[in-house]
Amino acid sequence: MPTRLPLVVRRCHSCPSARFRAGGEFRVNANHKLIDAWLLALCAGCGETTKLSVLERVTVRSVRPELLDRLHHNDPGLAAQVLQDPIVRRRNRVALDWDGAWRLDTGRSKDGDGLPDVLDVVVRFAAPIPVRPVRLIAEGCGLSRAAVERLDTEGKVVSAVRLNARLSDEFTFTLKR
């Protein structure tokens, strides 16, 4: 489950920081029939503002009215969509830092002692957040990542996906203790 928007990885021109926090605020500027829109982000180090281009010199009539309303009302859901859009990230030459931007909701206790001998799990994402399955299994089962990797090499973690690859789609695994 997402807990906050991811940090934007971009070099700050005022300080040595390379992380920006997007708060979900947009700036919209219209010049006659053309419109520009930016997502504003603040430097994590000095608070300097940077603009991430969302719309560039687009005719106003070609923009859907509901999108314009969301831009004018600083919709946080739209900010999450904009940050996850690969075209916007490529145009602005930024990457995303997802550390601390999500949490795992298992409905179980944190210690791994109460696990059954065989555990079949289906992992569903509330938002498309790229995470390594090893980290999810470790946090969800109360194990260390090294212990999960050891169980994987012993054949006690079975999954159709690579456990060290980043995923943001649903996957399943079986853990044998």
Short mmCIF file of N, CA, C and O in Angstrom, two decimals, residues 63-166:
data_model
loop_
_atom_site.label_atom_id
_atom_site.label_comp_id
_atom_site.label_asym_id
_atom_site.label_seq_id
_atom_site.Cartn_x
_atom_site.Cartn_y
_atom_site.Cartn_z
N VAL A 63 -7.22 19.49 -24.35
CA VAL A 63 -7.10 18.97 -22.99
C VAL A 63 -8.51 18.68 -22.46
O VAL A 63 -9.40 19.52 -22.55
N ARG A 64 -8.69 17.48 -21.93
CA ARG A 64 -9.99 17.10 -21.38
C ARG A 64 -10.37 18.03 -20.22
O ARG A 64 -9.52 18.36 -19.39
N PRO A 65 -11.62 18.45 -20.14
CA PRO A 65 -12.05 19.37 -19.06
C PRO A 65 -11.83 18.79 -17.66
O PRO A 65 -11.47 19.52 -16.74
N GLU A 66 -12.03 17.48 -17.48
CA GLU A 66 -11.82 16.90 -16.15
C GLU A 66 -10.34 16.92 -15.75
O GLU A 66 -10.01 17.08 -14.57
N LEU A 67 -9.44 16.81 -16.73
CA LEU A 67 -8.01 16.94 -16.44
C LEU A 67 -7.68 18.36 -16.00
O LEU A 67 -6.93 18.57 -15.04
N LEU A 68 -8.24 19.34 -16.69
CA LEU A 68 -8.02 20.74 -16.30
C LEU A 68 -8.54 21.01 -14.88
O LEU A 68 -7.87 21.68 -14.09
N ASP A 69 -9.70 20.45 -14.56
CA ASP A 69 -10.24 20.62 -13.19
C ASP A 69 -9.31 20.00 -12.17
O ASP A 69 -9.07 20.58 -11.11
N ARG A 70 -8.79 18.81 -12.46
CA ARG A 70 -7.88 18.15 -11.52
C ARG A 70 -6.59 18.94 -11.36
O ARG A 70 -6.03 19.02 -10.27
N LEU A 71 -6.09 19.53 -12.44
CA LEU A 71 -4.88 20.37 -12.36
C LEU A 71 -5.15 21.61 -11.51
O LEU A 71 -4.33 21.97 -10.66
N HIS A 72 -6.27 22.27 -11.74
CA HIS A 72 -6.60 23.50 -11.00
C HIS A 72 -6.86 23.23 -9.52
O HIS A 72 -6.62 24.11 -8.69
N HIS A 73 -7.35 22.03 -9.18
CA HIS A 73 -7.67 21.71 -7.78
C HIS A 73 -6.56 20.92 -7.09
O HIS A 73 -6.77 20.41 -5.99
N ASN A 74 -5.38 20.81 -7.70
CA ASN A 74 -4.21 20.14 -7.10
C ASN A 74 -4.56 18.74 -6.59
O ASN A 74 -4.33 18.39 -5.44
N ASP A 75 -5.11 17.93 -7.47
CA ASP A 75 -5.53 16.57 -7.13
C ASP A 75 -4.32 15.70 -6.82
O ASP A 75 -3.46 15.49 -7.69
N PRO A 76 -4.19 15.16 -5.58
CA PRO A 76 -3.04 14.32 -5.25
C PRO A 76 -3.02 13.01 -6.04
O PRO A 76 -1.95 12.47 -6.33
N GLY A 77 -4.18 12.51 -6.42
CA GLY A 77 -4.22 11.30 -7.25
C GLY A 77 -3.62 11.55 -8.62
O GLY A 77 -2.96 10.68 -9.19
N LEU A 78 -3.85 12.73 -9.16
CA LEU A 78 -3.26 13.10 -10.45
C LEU A 78 -1.75 13.22 -10.31
O LEU A 78 -1.00 12.82 -11.21
N ALA A 79 -1.27 13.74 -9.19
CA ALA A 79 0.18 13.84 -8.98
C ALA A 79 0.81 12.45 -8.99
O ALA A 79 1.88 12.25 -9.56
N ALA A 80 0.16 11.47 -8.36
CA ALA A 80 0.68 10.10 -8.36
C ALA A 80 0.70 9.53 -9.77
O ALA A 80 1.66 8.88 -10.18
N GLN A 81 -0.35 9.80 -10.55
CA GLN A 81 -0.39 9.32 -11.94
C GLN A 81 0.71 9.96 -12.77
O GLN A 81 1.36 9.30 -13.58
N VAL A 82 0.91 11.26 -12.59
CA VAL A 82 1.93 11.98 -13.36
C VAL A 82 3.32 11.45 -13.04
O VAL A 82 4.13 11.23 -13.94
N LEU A 83 3.60 11.20 -11.76
CA LEU A 83 4.92 10.70 -11.38
C LEU A 83 5.18 9.30 -11.92
O LEU A 83 6.32 8.95 -12.21
N GLN A 84 4.15 8.50 -12.06
CA GLN A 84 4.34 7.14 -12.55
C GLN A 84 4.31 7.04 -14.07
O GLN A 84 4.59 5.99 -14.63
N ASP A 85 4.02 8.13 -14.75
CA ASP A 85 3.98 8.14 -16.21
C ASP A 85 5.40 8.14 -16.76
O ASP A 85 6.16 9.09 -16.54
N PRO A 86 5.80 7.10 -17.50
CA PRO A 86 7.18 7.05 -18.01
C PRO A 86 7.50 8.17 -19.00
O PRO A 86 8.64 8.60 -19.09
N ILE A 87 6.51 8.65 -19.72
CA ILE A 87 6.75 9.74 -20.68
C ILE A 87 7.11 11.02 -19.94
O ILE A 87 8.05 11.73 -20.33
N VAL A 88 6.40 11.32 -18.87
CA VAL A 88 6.70 12.52 -18.08
C VAL A 88 8.07 12.40 -17.42
O VAL A 88 8.85 13.35 -17.41
N ARG A 89 8.39 11.21 -16.90
CA ARG A 89 9.71 11.03 -16.26
C ARG A 89 10.83 11.18 -17.28
O ARG A 89 11.86 11.79 -17.01
N ARG A 90 10.65 10.64 -18.48
CA ARG A 90 11.69 10.73 -19.51
C ARG A 90 11.84 12.18 -19.99
O ARG A 90 12.95 12.67 -20.16
N ARG A 91 10.72 12.88 -20.18
CA ARG A 91 10.77 14.27 -20.65
C ARG A 91 11.50 15.16 -19.64
O ARG A 91 12.23 16.07 -20.02
N ASN A 92 11.29 14.91 -18.35
CA ASN A 92 11.91 15.73 -17.31
C ASN A 92 13.24 15.18 -16.82
O ASN A 92 13.87 15.78 -15.95
N ARG A 93 13.66 14.04 -17.35
CA ARG A 93 14.93 13.39 -16.98
C ARG A 93 15.03 13.16 -15.47
O ARG A 93 16.00 13.58 -14.83
N VAL A 94 14.00 12.50 -14.91
CA VAL A 94 13.98 12.20 -13.48
C VAL A 94 13.73 10.71 -13.28
O VAL A 94 13.26 10.01 -14.16
N ALA A 95 14.07 10.25 -12.09
CA ALA A 95 13.76 8.89 -11.65
C ALA A 95 12.99 9.00 -10.33
O ALA A 95 12.90 10.09 -9.75
N LEU A 96 12.47 7.88 -9.86
CA LEU A 96 11.70 7.88 -8.62
C LEU A 96 12.41 7.04 -7.57
O LEU A 96 12.99 6.00 -7.88
N ASP A 97 12.36 7.51 -6.33
CA ASP A 97 12.92 6.79 -5.18
C ASP A 97 11.74 6.33 -4.33
O ASP A 97 11.06 7.14 -3.70
N TRP A 98 11.49 5.01 -4.30
CA TRP A 98 10.32 4.45 -3.61
C TRP A 98 10.61 4.06 -2.17
O TRP A 98 9.72 3.56 -1.49
N ASP A 99 11.82 4.26 -1.66
CA ASP A 99 12.13 3.88 -0.27
C ASP A 99 11.24 4.64 0.70
O ASP A 99 11.19 5.87 0.68
N GLY A 100 10.54 3.91 1.54
CA GLY A 100 9.67 4.51 2.54
C GLY A 100 8.34 5.00 1.99
O GLY A 100 7.55 5.59 2.72
N ALA A 101 8.06 4.76 0.71
CA ALA A 101 6.82 5.24 0.10
C ALA A 101 5.72 4.18 0.12
O ALA A 101 4.64 4.42 -0.39
N TRP A 102 5.99 3.02 0.70
CA TRP A 102 4.98 1.97 0.75
C TRP A 102 5.10 1.19 2.05
O TRP A 102 6.10 1.27 2.74
N ARG A 103 4.04 0.47 2.38
CA ARG A 103 4.07 -0.42 3.53
C ARG A 103 3.37 -1.71 3.14
O ARG A 103 2.55 -1.73 2.23
N LEU A 104 3.69 -2.77 3.85
CA LEU A 104 3.13 -4.07 3.57
C LEU A 104 2.04 -4.37 4.60
O LEU A 104 2.28 -4.32 5.80
N ASP A 105 0.85 -4.66 4.12
CA ASP A 105 -0.27 -5.00 5.00
C ASP A 105 -0.55 -6.48 4.86
O ASP A 105 -1.12 -6.92 3.87
N THR A 106 -0.14 -7.27 5.87
CA THR A 106 -0.32 -8.72 5.81
C THR A 106 -1.43 -9.20 6.73
O THR A 106 -1.91 -10.30 6.58
N GLY A 107 -1.79 -8.40 7.71
CA GLY A 107 -2.78 -8.84 8.68
C GLY A 107 -2.21 -9.84 9.67
O GLY A 107 -2.93 -10.47 10.43
N ARG A 108 -0.91 -10.02 9.68
CA ARG A 108 -0.23 -10.98 10.57
C ARG A 108 0.71 -10.23 11.50
O ARG A 108 1.03 -9.09 11.29
N SER A 109 1.21 -10.93 12.49
CA SER A 109 2.21 -10.35 13.38
C SER A 109 3.55 -10.28 12.66
O SER A 109 3.77 -10.96 11.66
N LYS A 110 4.47 -9.49 13.17
CA LYS A 110 5.76 -9.27 12.52
C LYS A 110 6.75 -10.42 12.70
O LYS A 110 7.68 -10.55 11.93
N ASP A 111 6.59 -11.25 13.74
CA ASP A 111 7.57 -12.31 13.94
C ASP A 111 7.23 -13.51 13.05
O ASP A 111 6.10 -13.80 12.77
N GLY A 112 8.23 -14.19 12.59
CA GLY A 112 8.06 -15.32 11.69
C GLY A 112 7.79 -16.62 12.40
O GLY A 112 7.67 -17.66 11.76
N ASP A 113 7.68 -16.62 13.74
CA ASP A 113 7.50 -17.86 14.48
C ASP A 113 6.13 -18.47 14.27
O ASP A 113 5.96 -19.68 14.34
N GLY A 114 5.10 -17.68 14.04
CA GLY A 114 3.75 -18.18 13.93
C GLY A 114 3.37 -18.63 12.54
O GLY A 114 2.20 -18.82 12.25
N LEU A 115 4.33 -18.84 11.65
CA LEU A 115 4.04 -19.24 10.29
C LEU A 115 3.75 -20.73 10.21
O LEU A 115 4.39 -21.54 10.89
N PRO A 116 2.79 -21.14 9.36
CA PRO A 116 2.56 -22.57 9.16
C PRO A 116 3.71 -23.20 8.38
O PRO A 116 4.59 -22.50 7.86
N ASP A 117 3.69 -24.52 8.27
CA ASP A 117 4.77 -25.22 7.56
C ASP A 117 4.79 -24.89 6.06
O ASP A 117 5.84 -24.77 5.47
N VAL A 118 3.61 -24.77 5.45
CA VAL A 118 3.51 -24.39 4.05
C VAL A 118 2.57 -23.19 3.96
O VAL A 118 1.45 -23.22 4.46
N LEU A 119 3.07 -22.14 3.32
CA LEU A 119 2.32 -20.90 3.22
C LEU A 119 2.19 -20.53 1.75
O LEU A 119 3.19 -20.30 1.07
N ASP A 120 0.94 -20.49 1.23
CA ASP A 120 0.67 -20.05 -0.14
C ASP A 120 0.18 -18.61 -0.08
O ASP A 120 -0.78 -18.31 0.62
N VAL A 121 0.84 -17.71 -0.83
CA VAL A 121 0.54 -16.29 -0.75
C VAL A 121 0.31 -15.72 -2.15
O VAL A 121 1.05 -16.04 -3.08
N VAL A 122 -0.71 -14.86 -2.26
CA VAL A 122 -0.95 -14.08 -3.47
C VAL A 122 -0.70 -12.63 -3.09
O VAL A 122 -1.31 -12.12 -2.15
N VAL A 123 0.21 -11.97 -3.79
CA VAL A 123 0.55 -10.57 -3.51
C VAL A 123 -0.16 -9.69 -4.52
O VAL A 123 -0.02 -9.88 -5.72
N ARG A 124 -0.94 -8.73 -3.99
CA ARG A 124 -1.63 -7.75 -4.83
C ARG A 124 -1.17 -6.36 -4.42
O ARG A 124 -1.05 -6.07 -3.23
N PHE A 125 -0.97 -5.52 -5.41
CA PHE A 125 -0.50 -4.16 -5.16
C PHE A 125 -1.68 -3.19 -5.21
O PHE A 125 -2.48 -3.23 -6.14
N ALA A 126 -1.78 -2.30 -4.21
CA ALA A 126 -2.81 -1.27 -4.22
C ALA A 126 -2.47 -0.17 -5.22
O ALA A 126 -3.34 0.54 -5.69
N ALA A 127 -1.20 -0.04 -5.54
CA ALA A 127 -0.72 0.92 -6.54
C ALA A 127 0.49 0.29 -7.22
O ALA A 127 1.16 -0.55 -6.62
N PRO A 128 0.79 0.64 -8.46
CA PRO A 128 1.93 0.03 -9.16
C PRO A 128 3.27 0.54 -8.62
O PRO A 128 3.90 1.40 -9.20
N ILE A 129 3.69 -0.02 -7.50
CA ILE A 129 4.94 0.38 -6.86
C ILE A 129 5.97 -0.72 -7.12
O ILE A 129 5.75 -1.87 -6.75
N PRO A 130 7.10 -0.41 -7.74
CA PRO A 130 8.09 -1.45 -8.02
C PRO A 130 8.84 -1.87 -6.76
O PRO A 130 9.47 -1.06 -6.10
N VAL A 131 8.74 -3.15 -6.42
CA VAL A 131 9.35 -3.70 -5.21
C VAL A 131 9.93 -5.07 -5.55
O VAL A 131 9.37 -5.80 -6.36
N ARG A 132 11.02 -5.41 -4.90
CA ARG A 132 11.59 -6.75 -5.07
C ARG A 132 10.82 -7.74 -4.20
O ARG A 132 10.61 -7.49 -3.01
N PRO A 133 10.40 -8.89 -4.77
CA PRO A 133 9.67 -9.88 -3.98
C PRO A 133 10.43 -10.37 -2.75
O PRO A 133 9.81 -10.67 -1.73
N VAL A 134 11.77 -10.43 -2.81
CA VAL A 134 12.55 -10.85 -1.65
C VAL A 134 12.26 -9.94 -0.46
O VAL A 134 12.06 -10.39 0.67
N ARG A 135 12.20 -8.64 -0.73
CA ARG A 135 11.94 -7.69 0.35
C ARG A 135 10.52 -7.83 0.90
O ARG A 135 10.29 -7.78 2.10
N LEU A 136 9.54 -8.04 0.01
CA LEU A 136 8.17 -8.24 0.46
C LEU A 136 8.03 -9.49 1.31
O LEU A 136 7.37 -9.47 2.35
N ILE A 137 8.63 -10.58 0.86
CA ILE A 137 8.54 -11.84 1.61
C ILE A 137 9.22 -11.68 2.96
O ILE A 137 8.70 -12.13 3.99
N ALA A 138 10.36 -11.03 2.99
CA ALA A 138 11.08 -10.84 4.25
C ALA A 138 10.25 -10.01 5.23
O ALA A 138 10.11 -10.38 6.40
N GLU A 139 9.69 -8.90 4.77
CA GLU A 139 8.90 -8.06 5.67
C GLU A 139 7.59 -8.72 6.07
O GLU A 139 7.15 -8.61 7.20
N GLY A 140 6.95 -9.41 5.13
CA GLY A 140 5.66 -10.04 5.42
C GLY A 140 5.75 -11.24 6.33
O GLY A 140 4.84 -11.52 7.10
N CYS A 141 6.86 -11.96 6.26
CA CYS A 141 7.02 -13.18 7.06
C CYS A 141 7.90 -12.96 8.29
O CYS A 141 8.14 -13.91 9.05
N GLY A 142 8.43 -11.77 8.46
CA GLY A 142 9.26 -11.50 9.62
C GLY A 142 10.63 -12.14 9.54
O GLY A 142 11.21 -12.51 10.56
N LEU A 143 11.16 -12.29 8.34
CA LEU A 143 12.47 -12.90 8.12
C LEU A 143 13.44 -11.85 7.59
O LEU A 143 13.02 -10.77 7.14
N SER A 144 14.72 -12.17 7.61
CA SER A 144 15.70 -11.28 6.99
C SER A 144 15.75 -11.59 5.49
O SER A 144 15.33 -12.66 5.04
N ARG A 145 16.26 -10.64 4.72
CA ARG A 145 16.38 -10.89 3.28
C ARG A 145 17.34 -12.03 2.99
O ARG A 145 17.13 -12.82 2.08
N ALA A 146 18.41 -12.11 3.79
CA ALA A 146 19.36 -13.20 3.60
C ALA A 146 18.70 -14.56 3.87
O ALA A 146 18.97 -15.54 3.16
N ALA A 147 17.82 -14.62 4.86
CA ALA A 147 17.12 -15.87 5.15
C ALA A 147 16.19 -16.24 4.00
O ALA A 147 16.09 -17.42 3.64
N VAL A 148 15.51 -15.26 3.41
CA VAL A 148 14.63 -15.54 2.27
C VAL A 148 15.46 -16.01 1.08
O VAL A 148 15.08 -16.98 0.39
N GLU A 149 16.61 -15.39 0.83
CA GLU A 149 17.47 -15.82 -0.28
C GLU A 149 18.01 -17.22 -0.03
O GLU A 149 18.12 -18.03 -0.96
N ARG A 150 18.32 -17.53 1.23
CA ARG A 150 18.79 -18.88 1.56
C ARG A 150 17.67 -19.90 1.33
O ARG A 150 17.91 -20.96 0.76
N LEU A 151 16.44 -19.57 1.75
CA LEU A 151 15.31 -20.46 1.50
C LEU A 151 15.06 -20.63 0.00
O LEU A 151 14.68 -21.71 -0.46
N ASP A 152 15.31 -19.59 -0.77
CA ASP A 152 15.14 -19.67 -2.22
C ASP A 152 16.16 -20.62 -2.83
O ASP A 152 15.82 -21.44 -3.68
N THR A 153 17.42 -20.51 -2.41
CA THR A 153 18.45 -21.41 -2.96
C THR A 153 18.21 -22.85 -2.53
O THR A 153 18.57 -23.79 -3.25
N GLU A 154 17.60 -23.07 -1.36
CA GLU A 154 17.29 -24.42 -0.89
C GLU A 154 16.02 -24.97 -1.53
O GLU A 154 15.66 -26.11 -1.31
N GLY A 155 15.31 -24.14 -2.31
CA GLY A 155 14.09 -24.58 -2.96
C GLY A 155 12.86 -24.54 -2.07
O GLY A 155 11.85 -25.15 -2.39
N LYS A 156 12.94 -23.79 -0.98
CA LYS A 156 11.81 -23.72 -0.06
C LYS A 156 10.90 -22.52 -0.32
O LYS A 156 9.87 -22.38 0.32
N VAL A 157 11.30 -21.66 -1.25
CA VAL A 157 10.43 -20.59 -1.73
C VAL A 157 10.24 -20.84 -3.22
O VAL A 157 11.20 -20.85 -3.98
N VAL A 158 9.00 -21.07 -3.60
CA VAL A 158 8.68 -21.40 -4.98
C VAL A 158 7.80 -20.30 -5.55
O VAL A 158 6.77 -19.95 -4.97
N SER A 159 8.22 -19.75 -6.69
CA SER A 159 7.46 -18.69 -7.35
C SER A 159 7.75 -18.73 -8.84
O SER A 159 8.83 -19.16 -9.26
N ALA A 160 6.79 -18.26 -9.63
CA ALA A 160 6.97 -18.21 -11.08
C ALA A 160 7.78 -17.00 -11.50
O ALA A 160 8.19 -16.90 -12.65
N VAL A 161 8.02 -16.06 -10.59
CA VAL A 161 8.78 -14.84 -10.91
C VAL A 161 10.15 -14.91 -10.24
O VAL A 161 10.34 -15.63 -9.26
N ARG A 162 11.09 -14.16 -10.79
CA ARG A 162 12.40 -14.03 -10.15
C ARG A 162 12.25 -13.20 -8.90
O ARG A 162 11.67 -12.12 -8.92
N LEU A 163 12.77 -13.67 -7.79
CA LEU A 163 12.59 -12.98 -6.52
C LEU A 163 13.47 -11.75 -6.37
O LEU A 163 13.21 -10.91 -5.51
N ASN A 164 14.51 -11.61 -7.19
CA ASN A 164 15.39 -10.43 -7.09
C ASN A 164 15.04 -9.35 -8.10
O ASN A 164 15.64 -8.28 -8.09
N ALA A 165 14.06 -9.60 -8.97
CA ALA A 165 13.66 -8.60 -9.97
C ALA A 165 12.61 -7.67 -9.36
O ALA A 165 11.89 -8.03 -8.45
N ARG A 166 12.57 -6.44 -9.86
CA ARG A 166 11.55 -5.49 -9.40
C ARG A 166 10.23 -5.80 -10.11
O ARG A 166 10.18 -5.93 -11.32
#
